[in-house]
mmCIF file of C-alpha atoms in Angstrom:
data_model
loop_
_atom_site.group_PDB
_atom_site.id
_atom_site.type_symbol
_atom_site.label_atom_id
_atom_site.label_comp_id
_atom_site.label_asym_id
_atom_site.label_seq_id
_atom_site.Cartn_x
_atom_site.Cartn_y
_atom_site.Cartn_z
ATOM 1 C CA UNK A 1 0.000 0.000 0.000
ATOM 2 C CA UNK A 2 1.298 3.451 -0.925
ATOM 3 C CA UNK A 3 2.840 4.940 2.235
ATOM 4 C CA UNK A 4 1.768 8.427 1.151
ATOM 5 C CA UNK A 5 -1.873 7.418 1.632
ATOM 6 C CA UNK A 6 -3.667 7.347 4.962
ATOM 7 C CA UNK A 7 -6.200 4.607 5.542
ATOM 8 C CA UNK A 8 -8.736 4.616 8.351
ATOM 9 C CA UNK A 9 -11.222 1.875 9.209
ATOM 10 C CA UNK A 10 -14.204 3.019 11.291
ATOM 11 C CA UNK A 11 -16.184 0.389 13.187
ATOM 12 C CA UNK A 12 -17.813 2.515 15.883
ATOM 13 C CA UNK A 13 -21.196 4.007 14.951
ATOM 14 C CA UNK A 14 -21.151 1.934 11.769
ATOM 15 C CA UNK A 15 -18.683 0.702 9.189
ATOM 16 C CA UNK A 16 -16.582 3.136 7.191
ATOM 17 C CA UNK A 17 -13.435 2.955 5.104
ATOM 18 C CA UNK A 18 -11.531 6.151 4.364
ATOM 19 C CA UNK A 19 -8.450 6.487 2.181
ATOM 20 C CA UNK A 20 -6.680 9.597 1.033
ATOM 21 C CA UNK A 21 -3.542 11.676 0.864
ATOM 22 C CA UNK A 22 -2.462 13.365 4.101
ATOM 23 C CA UNK A 23 -5.234 15.757 4.974
ATOM 24 C CA UNK A 24 -9.004 15.160 4.931
ATOM 25 C CA UNK A 25 -9.842 11.498 4.407
ATOM 26 C CA UNK A 26 -11.752 10.365 1.357
ATOM 27 C CA UNK A 27 -14.537 7.891 2.030
ATOM 28 C CA UNK A 28 -14.492 4.774 -0.120
ATOM 29 C CA UNK A 29 -17.824 4.020 -1.761
ATOM 30 C CA UNK A 30 -20.292 1.558 -0.294
ATOM 31 C CA UNK A 31 -18.772 -1.909 -0.040
ATOM 32 C CA UNK A 32 -20.710 -5.183 -0.201
ATOM 33 C CA UNK A 33 -21.538 -6.439 3.270
ATOM 34 C CA UNK A 34 -19.336 -9.516 2.852
ATOM 35 C CA UNK A 35 -16.355 -7.268 2.086
ATOM 36 C CA UNK A 36 -17.118 -5.047 5.078
ATOM 37 C CA UNK A 37 -17.189 -8.106 7.328
ATOM 38 C CA UNK A 38 -13.708 -9.169 6.202
ATOM 39 C CA UNK A 39 -12.261 -5.724 6.943
ATOM 40 C CA UNK A 40 -14.114 -5.474 10.256
ATOM 41 C CA UNK A 41 -12.976 -8.902 11.463
ATOM 42 C CA UNK A 42 -9.348 -8.176 10.676
ATOM 43 C CA UNK A 43 -9.657 -4.738 12.234
ATOM 44 C CA UNK A 44 -10.788 -6.339 15.478
ATOM 45 C CA UNK A 45 -8.440 -9.325 15.737
ATOM 46 C CA UNK A 46 -5.366 -8.065 13.892
ATOM 47 C CA UNK A 47 -4.235 -11.317 12.253
ATOM 48 C CA UNK A 48 -6.293 -14.331 11.282
ATOM 49 C CA UNK A 49 -5.560 -17.540 9.388
ATOM 50 C CA UNK A 50 -7.372 -17.655 6.055
ATOM 51 C CA UNK A 51 -9.274 -20.812 6.987
ATOM 52 C CA UNK A 52 -10.278 -19.355 10.365
ATOM 53 C CA UNK A 53 -11.485 -16.152 8.709
ATOM 54 C CA UNK A 54 -13.604 -18.100 6.225
ATOM 55 C CA UNK A 55 -15.093 -20.267 8.967
ATOM 56 C CA UNK A 56 -15.918 -17.341 11.236
ATOM 57 C CA UNK A 57 -17.385 -15.132 8.527
ATOM 58 C CA UNK A 58 -19.359 -17.849 6.721
ATOM 59 C CA UNK A 59 -20.023 -20.399 9.482
ATOM 60 C CA UNK A 60 -23.146 -21.939 7.956
ATOM 61 C CA UNK A 61 -21.671 -23.211 4.688
ATOM 62 C CA UNK A 62 -19.093 -25.905 3.811
ATOM 63 C CA UNK A 63 -15.444 -24.910 4.175
ATOM 64 C CA UNK A 64 -14.817 -24.904 0.428
ATOM 65 C CA UNK A 65 -17.762 -22.563 -0.140
ATOM 66 C CA UNK A 66 -16.630 -20.307 2.717
ATOM 67 C CA UNK A 67 -13.109 -20.080 1.302
ATOM 68 C CA UNK A 68 -14.576 -19.202 -2.098
ATOM 69 C CA UNK A 69 -16.645 -16.417 -0.540
ATOM 70 C CA UNK A 70 -13.524 -15.121 1.196
ATOM 71 C CA UNK A 71 -11.548 -15.111 -2.066
ATOM 72 C CA UNK A 72 -14.354 -13.218 -3.769
ATOM 73 C CA UNK A 73 -14.521 -10.637 -0.967
ATOM 74 C CA UNK A 74 -10.755 -10.110 -1.030
ATOM 75 C CA UNK A 75 -10.806 -9.681 -4.822
ATOM 76 C CA UNK A 76 -13.552 -7.055 -4.576
ATOM 77 C CA UNK A 77 -11.697 -5.275 -1.793
ATOM 78 C CA UNK A 78 -8.497 -5.179 -3.831
ATOM 79 C CA UNK A 79 -10.372 -3.369 -6.605
ATOM 80 C CA UNK A 80 -11.298 -0.421 -4.365
ATOM 81 C CA UNK A 81 -8.495 -0.475 -1.774
ATOM 82 C CA UNK A 82 -5.454 -2.289 -3.146
ATOM 83 C CA UNK A 83 -2.988 -3.321 -0.473
ATOM 84 C CA UNK A 84 -5.399 -2.860 2.426
ATOM 85 C CA UNK A 85 -5.273 -6.559 3.322
ATOM 86 C CA UNK A 86 -1.952 -8.410 3.380
ATOM 87 C CA UNK A 87 -1.754 -12.193 2.967
ATOM 88 C CA UNK A 88 1.357 -13.965 4.228
ATOM 89 C CA UNK A 89 1.760 -17.676 4.797
ATOM 90 C CA UNK A 90 -1.971 -18.287 4.891
ATOM 91 C CA UNK A 91 -2.523 -15.465 7.399
ATOM 92 C CA UNK A 92 -4.512 -12.319 6.669
ATOM 93 C CA UNK A 93 -4.061 -8.912 8.283
ATOM 94 C CA UNK A 94 -4.620 -5.257 7.574
ATOM 95 C CA UNK A 95 -1.563 -3.507 6.184
ATOM 96 C CA UNK A 96 0.823 -1.725 8.532
ATOM 97 C CA UNK A 97 -0.179 1.860 9.198
ATOM 98 C CA UNK A 98 -3.926 1.309 8.793
ATOM 99 C CA UNK A 99 -5.765 3.112 11.578
ATOM 100 C CA UNK A 100 -8.704 1.341 13.214
ATOM 101 C CA UNK A 101 -10.882 3.338 15.616
ATOM 102 C CA UNK A 102 -11.491 0.326 17.868
ATOM 103 C CA UNK A 103 -7.743 -0.149 18.308
ATOM 104 C CA UNK A 104 -7.389 3.530 19.187
ATOM 105 C CA UNK A 105 -10.179 3.233 21.763
ATOM 106 C CA UNK A 106 -8.590 0.123 23.270
ATOM 107 C CA UNK A 107 -5.149 1.726 23.462
ATOM 108 C CA UNK A 108 -6.499 4.839 25.198
ATOM 109 C CA UNK A 109 -8.654 2.869 27.635
ATOM 110 C CA UNK A 110 -5.833 0.517 28.589
ATOM 111 C CA UNK A 111 -3.608 3.533 29.165
ATOM 112 C CA UNK A 112 -6.172 4.940 31.595
ATOM 113 C CA UNK A 113 -6.571 1.647 33.418
ATOM 114 C CA UNK A 114 -2.807 1.199 33.796
ATOM 115 C CA UNK A 115 -2.457 3.301 36.913
ATOM 116 C CA UNK A 116 1.271 3.778 36.393
ATOM 117 C CA UNK A 117 0.663 5.686 33.134
ATOM 118 C CA UNK A 118 0.849 9.484 33.709
ATOM 119 C CA UNK A 119 -2.600 11.041 33.820
ATOM 120 C CA UNK A 120 -1.497 13.835 31.466
ATOM 121 C CA UNK A 121 -1.089 11.284 28.696
ATOM 122 C CA UNK A 122 -4.685 10.043 28.894
ATOM 123 C CA UNK A 123 -6.641 12.967 30.378
ATOM 124 C CA UNK A 124 -8.096 14.141 27.073
ATOM 125 C CA UNK A 125 -10.912 11.770 26.130
ATOM 126 C CA UNK A 126 -10.477 11.045 22.415
ATOM 127 C CA UNK A 127 -13.366 11.114 19.996
ATOM 128 C CA UNK A 128 -13.436 7.316 19.942
ATOM 129 C CA UNK A 129 -13.996 7.330 23.700
ATOM 130 C CA UNK A 130 -17.363 9.004 23.249
ATOM 131 C CA UNK A 131 -18.722 7.313 20.129
ATOM 132 C CA UNK A 132 -21.590 4.854 19.951
ATOM 133 C CA UNK A 133 -21.565 1.090 19.827
ATOM 134 C CA UNK A 134 -19.592 -1.244 17.636
ATOM 135 C CA UNK A 135 -21.170 -1.957 14.239
ATOM 136 C CA UNK A 136 -24.811 -1.280 15.154
ATOM 137 C CA UNK A 137 -27.205 -3.565 13.311
ATOM 138 C CA UNK A 138 -24.650 -6.378 12.968
ATOM 139 C CA UNK A 139 -25.577 -9.567 14.840
ATOM 140 C CA UNK A 140 -22.690 -11.954 14.167
ATOM 141 C CA UNK A 141 -21.593 -13.726 17.341
ATOM 142 C CA UNK A 142 -18.102 -12.253 17.101
ATOM 143 C CA UNK A 143 -19.568 -8.751 16.807
ATOM 144 C CA UNK A 144 -21.873 -9.195 19.799
ATOM 145 C CA UNK A 145 -19.029 -10.400 22.024
ATOM 146 C CA UNK A 146 -16.682 -7.631 20.959
ATOM 147 C CA UNK A 147 -19.427 -5.011 21.280
ATOM 148 C CA UNK A 148 -19.979 -5.899 24.915
ATOM 149 C CA UNK A 149 -16.241 -6.019 25.630
ATOM 150 C CA UNK A 150 -15.764 -2.542 24.211
ATOM 151 C CA UNK A 151 -18.789 -1.179 26.037
ATOM 152 C CA UNK A 152 -17.401 -2.374 29.349
ATOM 153 C CA UNK A 153 -13.878 -1.198 28.530
ATOM 154 C CA UNK A 154 -15.032 2.311 27.591
ATOM 155 C CA UNK A 155 -17.176 2.806 30.703
ATOM 156 C CA UNK A 156 -14.546 1.433 33.065
ATOM 157 C CA UNK A 157 -11.970 3.727 31.482
ATOM 158 C CA UNK A 158 -14.176 6.810 31.833
ATOM 159 C CA UNK A 159 -14.911 6.010 35.475
ATOM 160 C CA UNK A 160 -11.247 5.337 36.217
ATOM 161 C CA UNK A 161 -10.242 8.532 34.462
ATOM 162 C CA UNK A 162 -12.693 10.529 36.573
ATOM 163 C CA UNK A 163 -11.159 9.122 39.755
ATOM 164 C CA UNK A 164 -7.598 9.757 38.581
ATOM 165 C CA UNK A 165 -8.462 13.334 37.672
ATOM 166 C CA UNK A 166 -10.125 13.865 41.063
ATOM 167 C CA UNK A 167 -6.900 12.724 42.730
ATOM 168 C CA UNK A 168 -4.987 15.184 40.540
ATOM 169 C CA UNK A 169 -7.340 18.011 41.529
ATOM 170 C CA UNK A 170 -8.533 18.472 37.934
ATOM 171 C CA UNK A 171 -12.206 18.602 38.789
ATOM 172 C CA UNK A 172 -13.530 20.103 35.561
ATOM 173 C CA UNK A 173 -12.016 17.309 33.474
ATOM 174 C CA UNK A 174 -13.085 14.732 36.061
ATOM 175 C CA UNK A 175 -16.661 15.968 35.809
ATOM 176 C CA UNK A 176 -16.632 15.621 32.022
ATOM 177 C CA UNK A 177 -15.371 12.032 32.209
ATOM 178 C CA UNK A 178 -17.858 11.041 34.919
ATOM 179 C CA UNK A 179 -20.834 12.555 33.117
ATOM 180 C CA UNK A 180 -19.728 10.916 29.843
ATOM 181 C CA UNK A 181 -19.811 7.537 31.606
ATOM 182 C CA UNK A 182 -23.251 8.240 33.074
ATOM 183 C CA UNK A 183 -24.584 9.432 29.727
ATOM 184 C CA UNK A 184 -23.293 6.315 27.970
ATOM 185 C CA UNK A 185 -24.948 4.023 30.540
ATOM 186 C CA UNK A 186 -27.703 5.976 32.351
ATOM 187 C CA UNK A 187 -28.592 3.109 34.727
ATOM 188 C CA UNK A 188 -25.007 2.219 35.674
ATOM 189 C CA UNK A 189 -24.586 3.091 39.332
ATOM 190 C CA UNK A 190 -20.790 3.152 39.362
ATOM 191 C CA UNK A 191 -20.860 5.919 36.739
ATOM 192 C CA UNK A 192 -23.222 7.993 38.880
ATOM 193 C CA UNK A 193 -21.073 7.360 41.941
ATOM 194 C CA UNK A 194 -18.191 8.888 40.007
ATOM 195 C CA UNK A 195 -20.340 11.965 39.344
ATOM 196 C CA UNK A 196 -21.167 12.289 43.040
ATOM 197 C CA UNK A 197 -17.502 11.847 44.022
ATOM 198 C CA UNK A 198 -16.477 14.687 41.717
ATOM 199 C CA UNK A 199 -18.970 17.050 43.322
ATOM 200 C CA UNK A 200 -17.926 15.989 46.829
ATOM 201 C CA UNK A 201 -14.251 16.487 46.007
ATOM 202 C CA UNK A 202 -15.046 20.010 44.848
ATOM 203 C CA UNK A 203 -17.093 20.685 47.978
ATOM 204 C CA UNK A 204 -20.289 21.140 45.970
ATOM 205 C CA UNK A 205 -22.725 19.644 48.453
ATOM 206 C CA UNK A 206 -25.905 20.676 46.648
ATOM 207 C CA UNK A 207 -24.655 19.298 43.313
ATOM 208 C CA UNK A 208 -23.694 15.994 44.952
ATOM 209 C CA UNK A 209 -27.108 15.565 46.564
ATOM 210 C CA UNK A 210 -28.865 16.580 43.352
ATOM 211 C CA UNK A 211 -26.886 14.009 41.341
ATOM 212 C CA UNK A 212 -27.718 11.331 43.909
ATOM 213 C CA UNK A 213 -31.413 12.182 43.980
ATOM 214 C CA UNK A 214 -31.656 12.272 40.183
ATOM 215 C CA UNK A 215 -30.171 8.796 39.932
ATOM 216 C CA UNK A 216 -32.377 7.473 42.731
ATOM 217 C CA UNK A 217 -35.520 8.710 40.971
ATOM 218 C CA UNK A 218 -34.368 7.327 37.608
ATOM 219 C CA UNK A 219 -33.567 3.931 39.097
ATOM 220 C CA UNK A 220 -36.944 3.718 40.834
ATOM 221 C CA UNK A 221 -38.810 4.704 37.668
ATOM 222 C CA UNK A 222 -36.937 2.388 35.311
ATOM 223 C CA UNK A 223 -36.232 -0.670 37.473
ATOM 224 C CA UNK A 224 -38.223 -0.219 40.668
ATOM 225 C CA UNK A 225 -35.124 -0.583 42.837
ATOM 226 C CA UNK A 226 -33.098 1.651 45.144
ATOM 227 C CA UNK A 227 -29.399 2.578 44.957
ATOM 228 C CA UNK A 228 -26.948 0.227 46.643
ATOM 229 C CA UNK A 229 -25.502 0.917 50.098
ATOM 230 C CA UNK A 230 -22.292 2.041 48.368
ATOM 231 C CA UNK A 231 -24.196 4.884 46.727
ATOM 232 C CA UNK A 232 -26.165 5.716 49.855
ATOM 233 C CA UNK A 233 -22.991 5.939 51.922
ATOM 234 C CA UNK A 234 -21.557 8.667 49.718
ATOM 235 C CA UNK A 235 -24.394 11.057 50.500
ATOM 236 C CA UNK A 236 -25.400 9.493 53.829
ATOM 237 C CA UNK A 237 -22.021 10.376 55.317
ATOM 238 C CA UNK A 238 -22.392 13.870 53.943
ATOM 239 C CA UNK A 239 -25.829 14.318 55.476
ATOM 240 C CA UNK A 240 -24.607 13.156 58.875
ATOM 241 C CA UNK A 241 -21.849 15.743 58.795
ATOM 242 C CA UNK A 242 -24.362 18.444 57.908
ATOM 243 C CA UNK A 243 -26.949 17.433 60.550
ATOM 244 C CA UNK A 244 -27.641 20.351 62.938
ATOM 245 C CA UNK A 245 -26.345 20.057 66.470
ATOM 246 C CA UNK A 246 -28.964 19.459 69.209
#
């Protein structure tokens, strides 16, 4: 693949393939779904034996038929994006230098979760950290498993980032990360606990109680349950401190 070209595979919020000279990317035209699935699978796993790729992408047909479908998809892909997929020794992979948004999300999230990594290097939440789900509308087993893995990874990273930024005294950035986690998963208590912790760290008592009460009402309306003792303790301790002396 020509090194002067940039190639970007988007899997979050839907499939996209962009190729162009340095500068604004140029979207490749609509690809057949079978071709998209080949690119997406390699974008997620990195390297895959040809036979394994055929079996995973066309699991309901004989191996010979699946391999034929894979050859056809690779031929079509080569017509629109030559050099995007590299075959070596029966193993397929995307070419070196191809950007994949899921890989960028994973790298950022793992950097956040590795507590030894400096917070300055991960404090800015990248665009991929706020995007929607993986390949919406796709129901392959391998997509469903990876979708859930990424959902959990993103939310854990946002919550962990909020806590690390609180420790660093960077409350504005911590608030943004905590609210992003709560917005992504509105019924996830640990995300709302992060929101409350930010407000408590700043000394914003009213904001902390308001965030707690909003979550309590939402949880009761949607699931008919109450917050856990962990959540109650955050504000319960606060209310005891503020109780008037008798």
